[in-house]
mmCIF file of C-alpha atoms in Angstrom:
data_model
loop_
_atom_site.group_PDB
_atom_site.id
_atom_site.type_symbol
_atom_site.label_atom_id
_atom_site.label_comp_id
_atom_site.label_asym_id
_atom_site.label_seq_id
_atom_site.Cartn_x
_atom_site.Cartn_y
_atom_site.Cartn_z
ATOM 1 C CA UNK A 286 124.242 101.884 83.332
ATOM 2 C CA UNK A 287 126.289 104.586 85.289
ATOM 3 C CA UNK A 288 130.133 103.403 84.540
ATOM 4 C CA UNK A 289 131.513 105.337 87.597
ATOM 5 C CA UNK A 290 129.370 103.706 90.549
ATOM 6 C CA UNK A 291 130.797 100.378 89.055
ATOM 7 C CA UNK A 292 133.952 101.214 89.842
ATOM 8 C CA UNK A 293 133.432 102.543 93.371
ATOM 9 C CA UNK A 294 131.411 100.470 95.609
ATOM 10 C CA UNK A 295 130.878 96.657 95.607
ATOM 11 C CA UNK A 296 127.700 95.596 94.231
ATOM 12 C CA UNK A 297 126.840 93.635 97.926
ATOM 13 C CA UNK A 298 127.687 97.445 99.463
ATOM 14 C CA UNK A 299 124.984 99.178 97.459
ATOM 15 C CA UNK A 300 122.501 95.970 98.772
ATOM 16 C CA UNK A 301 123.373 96.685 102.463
ATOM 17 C CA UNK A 302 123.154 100.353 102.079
ATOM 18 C CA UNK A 303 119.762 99.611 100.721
ATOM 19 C CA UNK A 304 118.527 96.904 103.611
ATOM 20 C CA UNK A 305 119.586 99.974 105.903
ATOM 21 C CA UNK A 306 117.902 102.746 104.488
ATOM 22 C CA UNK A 307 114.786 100.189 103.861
ATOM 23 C CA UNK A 308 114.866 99.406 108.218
ATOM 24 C CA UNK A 309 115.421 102.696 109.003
ATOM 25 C CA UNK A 310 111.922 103.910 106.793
ATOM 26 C CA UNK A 311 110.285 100.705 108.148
ATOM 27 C CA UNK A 312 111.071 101.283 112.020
ATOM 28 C CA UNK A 313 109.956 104.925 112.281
ATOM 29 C CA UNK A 314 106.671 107.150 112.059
ATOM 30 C CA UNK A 315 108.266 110.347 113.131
ATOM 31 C CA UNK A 316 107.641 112.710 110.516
ATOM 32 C CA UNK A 317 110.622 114.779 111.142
ATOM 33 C CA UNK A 318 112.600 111.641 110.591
ATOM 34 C CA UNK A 319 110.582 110.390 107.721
ATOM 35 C CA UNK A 320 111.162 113.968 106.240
ATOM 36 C CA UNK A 321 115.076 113.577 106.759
ATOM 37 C CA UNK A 322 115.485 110.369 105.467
ATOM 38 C CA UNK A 323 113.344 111.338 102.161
ATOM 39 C CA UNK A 324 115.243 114.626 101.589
ATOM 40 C CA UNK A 325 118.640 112.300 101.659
ATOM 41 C CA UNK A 326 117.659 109.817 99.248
ATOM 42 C CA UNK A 327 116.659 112.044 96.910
ATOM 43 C CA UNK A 328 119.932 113.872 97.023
ATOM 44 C CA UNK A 329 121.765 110.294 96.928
ATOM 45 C CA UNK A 330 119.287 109.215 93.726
ATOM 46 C CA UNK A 331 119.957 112.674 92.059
ATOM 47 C CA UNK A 332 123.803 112.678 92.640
ATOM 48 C CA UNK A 333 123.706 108.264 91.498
ATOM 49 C CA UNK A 334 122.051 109.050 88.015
ATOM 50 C CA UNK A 335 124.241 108.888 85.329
ATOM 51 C CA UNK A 336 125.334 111.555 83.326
ATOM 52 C CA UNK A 337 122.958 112.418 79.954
ATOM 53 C CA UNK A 338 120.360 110.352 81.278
ATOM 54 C CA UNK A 339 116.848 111.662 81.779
ATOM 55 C CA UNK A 340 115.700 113.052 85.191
ATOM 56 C CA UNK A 341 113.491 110.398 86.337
ATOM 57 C CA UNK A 342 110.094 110.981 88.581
ATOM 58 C CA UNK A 343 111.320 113.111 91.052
ATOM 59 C CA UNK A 344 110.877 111.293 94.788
ATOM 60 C CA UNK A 345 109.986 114.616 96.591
ATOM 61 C CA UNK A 346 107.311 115.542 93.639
ATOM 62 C CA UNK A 347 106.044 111.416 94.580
ATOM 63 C CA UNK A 348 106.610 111.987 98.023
ATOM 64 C CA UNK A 349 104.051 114.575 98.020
ATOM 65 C CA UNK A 350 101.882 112.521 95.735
ATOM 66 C CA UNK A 351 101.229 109.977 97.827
ATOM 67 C CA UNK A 352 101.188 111.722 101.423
ATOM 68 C CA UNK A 353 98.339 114.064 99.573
ATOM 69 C CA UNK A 354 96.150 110.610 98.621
ATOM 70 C CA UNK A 355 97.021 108.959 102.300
ATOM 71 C CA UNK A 356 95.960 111.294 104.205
ATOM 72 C CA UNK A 357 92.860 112.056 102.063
ATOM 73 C CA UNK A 358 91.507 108.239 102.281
ATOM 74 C CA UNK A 359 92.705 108.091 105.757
ATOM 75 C CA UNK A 360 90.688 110.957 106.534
ATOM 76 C CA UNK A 361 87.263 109.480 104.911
ATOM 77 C CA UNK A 362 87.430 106.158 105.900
ATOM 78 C CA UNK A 363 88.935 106.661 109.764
ATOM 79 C CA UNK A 364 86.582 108.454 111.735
ATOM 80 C CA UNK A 365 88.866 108.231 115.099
ATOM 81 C CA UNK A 366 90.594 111.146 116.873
ATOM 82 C CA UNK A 367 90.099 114.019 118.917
ATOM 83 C CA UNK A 368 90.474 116.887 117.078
ATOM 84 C CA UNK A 369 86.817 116.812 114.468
ATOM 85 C CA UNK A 370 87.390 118.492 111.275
ATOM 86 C CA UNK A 371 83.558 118.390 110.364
ATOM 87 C CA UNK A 372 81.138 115.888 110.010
ATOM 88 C CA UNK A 373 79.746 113.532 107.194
ATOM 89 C CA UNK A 374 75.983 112.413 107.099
ATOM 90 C CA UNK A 375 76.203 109.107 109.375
ATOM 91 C CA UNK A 376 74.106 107.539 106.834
ATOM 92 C CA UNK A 377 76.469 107.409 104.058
ATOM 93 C CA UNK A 378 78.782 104.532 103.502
ATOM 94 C CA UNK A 379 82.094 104.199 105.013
ATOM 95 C CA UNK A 380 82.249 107.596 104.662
ATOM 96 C CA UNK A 381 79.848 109.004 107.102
ATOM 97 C CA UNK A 382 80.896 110.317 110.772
ATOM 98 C CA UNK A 383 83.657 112.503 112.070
ATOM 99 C CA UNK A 384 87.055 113.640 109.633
ATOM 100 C CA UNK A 385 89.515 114.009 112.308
ATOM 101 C CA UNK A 386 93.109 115.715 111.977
ATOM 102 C CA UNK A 387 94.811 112.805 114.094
ATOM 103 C CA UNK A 388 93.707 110.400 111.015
ATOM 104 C CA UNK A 389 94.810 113.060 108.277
ATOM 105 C CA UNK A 390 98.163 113.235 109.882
ATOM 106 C CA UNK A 391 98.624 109.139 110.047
ATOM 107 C CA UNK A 392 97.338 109.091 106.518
ATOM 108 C CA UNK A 393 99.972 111.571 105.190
ATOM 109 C CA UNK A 394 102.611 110.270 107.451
ATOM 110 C CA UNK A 395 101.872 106.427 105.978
ATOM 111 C CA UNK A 396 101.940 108.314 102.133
ATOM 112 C CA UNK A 397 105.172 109.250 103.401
ATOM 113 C CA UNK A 398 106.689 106.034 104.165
ATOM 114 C CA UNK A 399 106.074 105.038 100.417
ATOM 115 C CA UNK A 400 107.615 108.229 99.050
ATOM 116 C CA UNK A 401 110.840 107.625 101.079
ATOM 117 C CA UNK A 402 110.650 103.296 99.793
ATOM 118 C CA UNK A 403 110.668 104.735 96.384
ATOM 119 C CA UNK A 404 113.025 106.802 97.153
ATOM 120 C CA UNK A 405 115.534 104.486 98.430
ATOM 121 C CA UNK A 406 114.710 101.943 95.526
ATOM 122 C CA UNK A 407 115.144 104.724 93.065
ATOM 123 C CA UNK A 408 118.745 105.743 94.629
ATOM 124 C CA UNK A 409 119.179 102.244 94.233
ATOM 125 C CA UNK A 410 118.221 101.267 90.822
ATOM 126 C CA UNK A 411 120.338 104.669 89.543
ATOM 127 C CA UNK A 412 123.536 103.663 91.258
ATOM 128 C CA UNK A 413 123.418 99.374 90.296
ATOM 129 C CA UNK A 414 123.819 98.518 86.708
ATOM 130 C CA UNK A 415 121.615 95.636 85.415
ATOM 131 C CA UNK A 416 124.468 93.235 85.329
ATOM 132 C CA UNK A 417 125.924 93.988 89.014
ATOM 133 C CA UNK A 418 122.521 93.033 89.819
ATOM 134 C CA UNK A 419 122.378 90.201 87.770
ATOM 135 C CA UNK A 420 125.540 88.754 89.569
ATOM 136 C CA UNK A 421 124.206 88.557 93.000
ATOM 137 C CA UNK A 422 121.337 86.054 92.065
ATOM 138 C CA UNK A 423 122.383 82.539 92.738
ATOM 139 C CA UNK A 424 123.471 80.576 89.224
ATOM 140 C CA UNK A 425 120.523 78.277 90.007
ATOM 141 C CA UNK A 426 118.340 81.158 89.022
ATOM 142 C CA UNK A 427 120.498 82.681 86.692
ATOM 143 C CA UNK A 428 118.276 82.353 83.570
ATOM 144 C CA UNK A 429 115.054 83.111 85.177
ATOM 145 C CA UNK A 430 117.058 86.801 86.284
ATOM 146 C CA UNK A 431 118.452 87.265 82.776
ATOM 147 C CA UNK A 432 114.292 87.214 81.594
ATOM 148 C CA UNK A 433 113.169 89.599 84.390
ATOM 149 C CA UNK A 434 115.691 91.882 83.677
ATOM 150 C CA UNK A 435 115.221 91.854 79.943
ATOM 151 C CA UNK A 436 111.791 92.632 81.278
ATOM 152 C CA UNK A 437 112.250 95.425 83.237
ATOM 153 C CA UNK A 438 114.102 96.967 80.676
ATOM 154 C CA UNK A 439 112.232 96.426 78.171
ATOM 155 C CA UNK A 440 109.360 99.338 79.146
ATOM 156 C CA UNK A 441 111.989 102.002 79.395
ATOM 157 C CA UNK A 442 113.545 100.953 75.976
ATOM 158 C CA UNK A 443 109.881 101.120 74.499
ATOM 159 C CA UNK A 444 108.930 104.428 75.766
ATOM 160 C CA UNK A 445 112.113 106.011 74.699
ATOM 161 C CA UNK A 446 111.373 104.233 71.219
ATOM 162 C CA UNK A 447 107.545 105.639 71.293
ATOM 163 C CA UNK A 448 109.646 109.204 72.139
ATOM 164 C CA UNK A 449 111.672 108.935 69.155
ATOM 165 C CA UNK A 450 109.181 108.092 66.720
ATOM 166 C CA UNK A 451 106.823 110.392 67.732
ATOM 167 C CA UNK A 452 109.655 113.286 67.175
ATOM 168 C CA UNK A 453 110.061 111.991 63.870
ATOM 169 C CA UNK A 454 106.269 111.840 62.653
ATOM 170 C CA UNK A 455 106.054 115.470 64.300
ATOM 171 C CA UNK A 456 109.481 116.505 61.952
ATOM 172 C CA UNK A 457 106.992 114.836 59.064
ATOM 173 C CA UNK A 458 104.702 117.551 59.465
ATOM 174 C CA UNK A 459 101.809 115.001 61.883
ATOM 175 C CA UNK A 460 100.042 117.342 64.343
ATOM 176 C CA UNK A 461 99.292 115.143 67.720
ATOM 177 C CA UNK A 462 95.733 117.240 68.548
ATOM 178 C CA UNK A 463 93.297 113.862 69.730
ATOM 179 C CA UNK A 464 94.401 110.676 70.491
ATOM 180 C CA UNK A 465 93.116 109.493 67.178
ATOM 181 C CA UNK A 466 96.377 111.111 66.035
ATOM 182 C CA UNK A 467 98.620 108.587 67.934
ATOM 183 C CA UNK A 468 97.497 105.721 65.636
ATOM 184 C CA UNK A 469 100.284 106.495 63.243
ATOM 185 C CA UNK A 470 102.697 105.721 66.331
ATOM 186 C CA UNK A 471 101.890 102.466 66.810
ATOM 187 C CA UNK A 472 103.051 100.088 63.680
ATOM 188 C CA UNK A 473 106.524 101.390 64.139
ATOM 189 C CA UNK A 474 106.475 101.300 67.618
ATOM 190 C CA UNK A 475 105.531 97.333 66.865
ATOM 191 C CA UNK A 476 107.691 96.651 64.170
ATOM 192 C CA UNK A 477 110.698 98.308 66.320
ATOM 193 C CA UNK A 478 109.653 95.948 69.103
ATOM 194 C CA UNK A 479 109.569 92.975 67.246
ATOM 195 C CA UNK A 480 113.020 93.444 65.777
ATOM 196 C CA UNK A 481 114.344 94.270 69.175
ATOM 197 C CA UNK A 482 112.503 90.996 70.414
ATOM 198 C CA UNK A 483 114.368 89.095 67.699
ATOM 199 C CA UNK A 484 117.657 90.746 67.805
ATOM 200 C CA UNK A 485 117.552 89.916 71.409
ATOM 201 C CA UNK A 486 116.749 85.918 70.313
ATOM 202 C CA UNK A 487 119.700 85.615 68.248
ATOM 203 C CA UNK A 488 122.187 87.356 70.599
ATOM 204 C CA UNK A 489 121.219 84.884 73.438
ATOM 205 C CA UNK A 490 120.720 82.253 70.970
ATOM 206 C CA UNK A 491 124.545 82.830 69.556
ATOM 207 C CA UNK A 492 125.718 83.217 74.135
ATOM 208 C CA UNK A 493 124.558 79.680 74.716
ATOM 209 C CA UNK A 494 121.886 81.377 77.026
ATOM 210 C CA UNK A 495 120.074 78.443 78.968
ATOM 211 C CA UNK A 496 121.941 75.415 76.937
ATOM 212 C CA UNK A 497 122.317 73.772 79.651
ATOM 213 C CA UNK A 498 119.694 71.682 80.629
ATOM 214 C CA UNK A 499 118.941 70.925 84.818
ATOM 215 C CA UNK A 500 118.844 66.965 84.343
ATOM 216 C CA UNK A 501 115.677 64.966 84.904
ATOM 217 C CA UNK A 502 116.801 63.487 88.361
ATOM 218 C CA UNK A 503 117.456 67.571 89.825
ATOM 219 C CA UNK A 504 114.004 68.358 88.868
ATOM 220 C CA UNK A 505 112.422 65.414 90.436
ATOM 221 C CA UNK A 506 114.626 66.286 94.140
ATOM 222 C CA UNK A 507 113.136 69.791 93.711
ATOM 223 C CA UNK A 508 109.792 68.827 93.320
ATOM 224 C CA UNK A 509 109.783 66.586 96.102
ATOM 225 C CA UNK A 510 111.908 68.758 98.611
ATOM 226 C CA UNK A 511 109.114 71.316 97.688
ATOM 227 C CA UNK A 512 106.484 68.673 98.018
ATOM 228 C CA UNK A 513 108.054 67.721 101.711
ATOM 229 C CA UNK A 514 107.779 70.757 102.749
ATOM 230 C CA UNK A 515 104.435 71.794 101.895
ATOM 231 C CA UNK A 516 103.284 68.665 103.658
ATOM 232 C CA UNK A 517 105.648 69.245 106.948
ATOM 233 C CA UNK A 518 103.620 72.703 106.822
ATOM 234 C CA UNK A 519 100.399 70.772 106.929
ATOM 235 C CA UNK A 520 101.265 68.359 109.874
ATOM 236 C CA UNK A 521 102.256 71.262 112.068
ATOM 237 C CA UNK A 522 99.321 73.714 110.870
ATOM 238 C CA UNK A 523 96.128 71.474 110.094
ATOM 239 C CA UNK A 524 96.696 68.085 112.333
ATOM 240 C CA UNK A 525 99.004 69.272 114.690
ATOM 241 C CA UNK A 526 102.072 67.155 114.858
ATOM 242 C CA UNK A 527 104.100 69.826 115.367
ATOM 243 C CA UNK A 528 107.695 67.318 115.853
ATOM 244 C CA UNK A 529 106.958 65.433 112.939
ATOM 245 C CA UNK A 530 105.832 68.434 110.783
ATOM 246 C CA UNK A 531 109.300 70.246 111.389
ATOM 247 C CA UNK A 532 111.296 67.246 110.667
ATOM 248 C CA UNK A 533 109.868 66.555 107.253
ATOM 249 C CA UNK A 534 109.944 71.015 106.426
ATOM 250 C CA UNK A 535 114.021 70.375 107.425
ATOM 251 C CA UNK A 536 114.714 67.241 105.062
ATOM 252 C CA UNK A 537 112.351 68.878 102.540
ATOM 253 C CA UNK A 538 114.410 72.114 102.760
ATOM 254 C CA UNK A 539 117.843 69.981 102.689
ATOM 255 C CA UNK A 540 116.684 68.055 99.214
ATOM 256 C CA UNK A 541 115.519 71.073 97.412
ATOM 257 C CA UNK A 542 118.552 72.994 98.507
ATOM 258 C CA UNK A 543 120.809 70.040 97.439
ATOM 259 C CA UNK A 544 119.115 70.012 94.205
ATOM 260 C CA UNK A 545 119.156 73.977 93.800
ATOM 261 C CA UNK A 546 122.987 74.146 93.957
ATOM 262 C CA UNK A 547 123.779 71.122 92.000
ATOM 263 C CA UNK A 548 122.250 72.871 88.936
ATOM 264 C CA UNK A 549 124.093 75.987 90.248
ATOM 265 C CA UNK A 550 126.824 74.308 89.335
ATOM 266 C CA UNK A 551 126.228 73.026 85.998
ATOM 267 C CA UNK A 552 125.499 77.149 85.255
ATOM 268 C CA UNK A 553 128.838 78.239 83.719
ATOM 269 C CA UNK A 554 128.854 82.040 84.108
ATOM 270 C CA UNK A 555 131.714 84.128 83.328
ATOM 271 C CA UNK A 556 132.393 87.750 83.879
ATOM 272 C CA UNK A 557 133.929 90.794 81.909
ATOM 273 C CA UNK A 558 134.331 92.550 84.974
ATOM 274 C CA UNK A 559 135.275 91.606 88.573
ATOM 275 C CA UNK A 560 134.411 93.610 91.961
ATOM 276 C CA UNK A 561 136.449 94.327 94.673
ATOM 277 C CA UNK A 562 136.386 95.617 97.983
ATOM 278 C CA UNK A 563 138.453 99.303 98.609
ATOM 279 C CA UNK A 564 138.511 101.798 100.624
ATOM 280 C CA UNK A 565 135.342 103.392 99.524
ATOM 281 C CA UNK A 566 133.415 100.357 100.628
ATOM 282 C CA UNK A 567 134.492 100.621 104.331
ATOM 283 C CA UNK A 568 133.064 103.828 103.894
ATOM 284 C CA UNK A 569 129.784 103.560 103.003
ATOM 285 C CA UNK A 570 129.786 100.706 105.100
ATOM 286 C CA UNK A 571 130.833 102.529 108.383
ATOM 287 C CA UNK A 572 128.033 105.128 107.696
ATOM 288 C CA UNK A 573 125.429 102.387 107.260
ATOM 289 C CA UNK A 574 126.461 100.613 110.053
ATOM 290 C CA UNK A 575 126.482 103.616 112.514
ATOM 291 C CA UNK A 576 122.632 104.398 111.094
ATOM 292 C CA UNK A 577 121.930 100.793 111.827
ATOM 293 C CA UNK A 578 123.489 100.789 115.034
ATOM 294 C CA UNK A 579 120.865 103.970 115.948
ATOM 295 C CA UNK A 580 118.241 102.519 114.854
ATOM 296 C CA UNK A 581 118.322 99.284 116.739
ATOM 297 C CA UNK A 582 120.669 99.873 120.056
ATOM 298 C CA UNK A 583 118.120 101.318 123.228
ATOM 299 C CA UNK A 584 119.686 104.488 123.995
ATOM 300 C CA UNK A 585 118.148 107.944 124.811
ATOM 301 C CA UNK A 586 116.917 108.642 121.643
ATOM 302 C CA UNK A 587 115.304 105.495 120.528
ATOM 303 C CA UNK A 588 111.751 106.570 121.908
ATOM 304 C CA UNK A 589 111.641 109.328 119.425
ATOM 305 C CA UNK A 590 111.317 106.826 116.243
ATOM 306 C CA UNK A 591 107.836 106.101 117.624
ATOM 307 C CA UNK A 592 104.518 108.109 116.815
ATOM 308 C CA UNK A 593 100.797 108.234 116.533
ATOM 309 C CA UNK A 594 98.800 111.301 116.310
ATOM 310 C CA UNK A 595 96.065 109.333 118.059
ATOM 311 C CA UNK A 596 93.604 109.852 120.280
ATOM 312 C CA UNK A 597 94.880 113.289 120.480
ATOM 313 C CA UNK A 598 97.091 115.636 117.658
ATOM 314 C CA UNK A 599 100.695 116.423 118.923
ATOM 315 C CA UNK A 600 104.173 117.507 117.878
ATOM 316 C CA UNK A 601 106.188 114.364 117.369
ATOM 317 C CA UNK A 602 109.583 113.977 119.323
ATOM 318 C CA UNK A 603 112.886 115.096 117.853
ATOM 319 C CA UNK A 604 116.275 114.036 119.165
ATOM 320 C CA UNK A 605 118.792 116.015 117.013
ATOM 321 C CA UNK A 606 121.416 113.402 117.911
ATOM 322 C CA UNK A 607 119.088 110.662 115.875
ATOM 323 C CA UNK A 608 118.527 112.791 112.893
ATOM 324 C CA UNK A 609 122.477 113.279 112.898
ATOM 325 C CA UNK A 610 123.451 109.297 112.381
ATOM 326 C CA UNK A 611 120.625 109.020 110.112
ATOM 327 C CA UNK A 612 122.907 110.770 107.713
ATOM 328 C CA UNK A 613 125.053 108.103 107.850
ATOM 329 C CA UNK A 614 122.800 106.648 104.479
ATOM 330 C CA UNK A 615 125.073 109.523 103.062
ATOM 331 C CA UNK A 616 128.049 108.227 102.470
ATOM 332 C CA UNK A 617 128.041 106.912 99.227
ATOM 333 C CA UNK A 618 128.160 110.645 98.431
ATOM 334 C CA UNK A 619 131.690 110.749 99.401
ATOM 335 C CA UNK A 620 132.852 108.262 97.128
ATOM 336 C CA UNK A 621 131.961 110.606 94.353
ATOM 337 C CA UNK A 622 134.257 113.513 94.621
ATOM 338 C CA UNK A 623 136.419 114.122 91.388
ATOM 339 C CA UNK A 624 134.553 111.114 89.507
ATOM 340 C CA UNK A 625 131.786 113.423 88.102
#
């Protein structure tokens, strides 16, 4: 949990910030802009991780991970493009034919794109504590979040566990030369994880954690909302009553959501700590909302978001203007001075 970024920005400011940054990878193929916007949310990630915590997998070092095994598939298994590299036998398998630059470039430029997701995910994840996240799911839901976040904690926990144990066995005088040697790791390991698993019982066991049971009559309006819908899909898809299909989809819809917040209201929920807006939010917010605002608006610069290297290899377009609000994801940096 970083304390500080708990204090500064609004957990829903940290969830636009990260729609934003998630359009503005989606809606371009320029590499230069690709490039930009992973080079800024690595420095956002870097500056969001807590203090003492370890560095986590850097997103430059994945970055070039993934543009190296992109472009490499896209280059055997695209055989399209101008510019020939060399030529495989045209009797082998998916592979054979022409290796092209044009489909090297697209394939690096798409390992790109999932460098800069992770990226912005990772910025994200360092900068919202579990429980901020936890928050924004609807009560409805609120037990089934509490699990997947006990889940997704759970594999740091035991790797930092595995970490620790196999520090002590190496203080013991063990020598880790095969992987037969690891065997000694993995009892403790298990017997740490099943008191974990049980300390974690009896703390939710002693909170009341899902006491409160969704009544019989909720469950049965779910079910059927659900069940309305699916068959409103299958008058408008299959048999074609397209009027009567999206009639029974809406009253389906209407019951389920009827029945979700009911039991959101039988979830009593209360909070230790309580978010509010500042100064630091209309920030962050202003910066996002000028990158957004670039993105989407036609202006000049617009054009230059789009790019293929095919049928022919060229320099992509580069407004500096473009590059310049796409900095806007920044901000959150400015809510940090003094805090570190």
């Amino acid at each position: 949990m970083n304390p500080s970024s708990t204090l500064l920005l609004h957990p829903l400011t940290w969830v636009t910030w990260l729609v934003v940054a998630i359009t503005a990878i989606t809606l371009t193929r320029n590499p230069f802009y690709l490039l930009t916007l992973l080079l800024l949310l690595a420095l956002v990630a870097e500056v969001e991780r807590p203090l003492g915590q370890m560095r986590p997998l850097d997103p430059i070092l994945f970055a070039a991970f993934t543009m190296a095994i992109g472009g490499v598939f896209n280059l055997l298994t695209v055989h399209y493009g101008d510019t020939v590299i060399f030529h495989l036998p045209a009797n082998w398998p998916l592979l054979g034919g022409p290796l092209t630059m044009e489909a090297l470039v697209f394939g690096m430029t798409n390992g790109l794109v999932i460098g800069a997701l992770i990226a912005a995910f990772g910025a994200f994840g360092a900068a919202m504590p579990v429980g901020a996240l936890l928050r924004l799911v609807p009560r409805a839901f609120y037990p089934l979040a509490v699990v997947v976040a006990i889940a997704v904690t759970y594999v740091p926990l035991t790797l930092r566990h595995a970490r620790q144990i196999r520090e002590a066995q190496q203080l013991r005088g063990l020598q880790f030369r095969t992987w037969r040697d690891s065997l000694p790791l993995l009892l403790p390991l298990l017997i740490g994880g099943l008191e974990r698993a049980l300390q974690l019982a009896e703390a939710l066991a002693a909170r009341g954690f899902a006491a409160d049971q969704v009544p019989k009559r909720l469950r049965l309006l779910l079910v059927a909302g659900l069940a309305c819908l699916f068959a409103g899909l299958l008058l408008r898809i299959v048999w074609g009553y397209a009027l009567l299909g999206a009639g029974i989809m809406v009253a389906g819809g209407l019951l389920a959501f009827m029945s979700l917040r009911a039991a959101g209201r039988r979830s009593r929920r209360s909070h230790y700590r309580h978010y509010t807006w500042g100064r630091n939010d209309a920030l962050v917010l202003a910066g996002a909302t000028l990158t957004f605002a670039a993105l989407l608006l036609p202006w000049s610069g617009s054009g230059s978001l789009f790019y293929t290297p095919y049928p022919t290899l060229h320099v992509p377009a580069f407004e500096p203007l473009m590059a310049l609000l796409l900095l806007g994801l920044l901000a959150p940096l400015l809510t940090r001075s003094g805090v570190r």
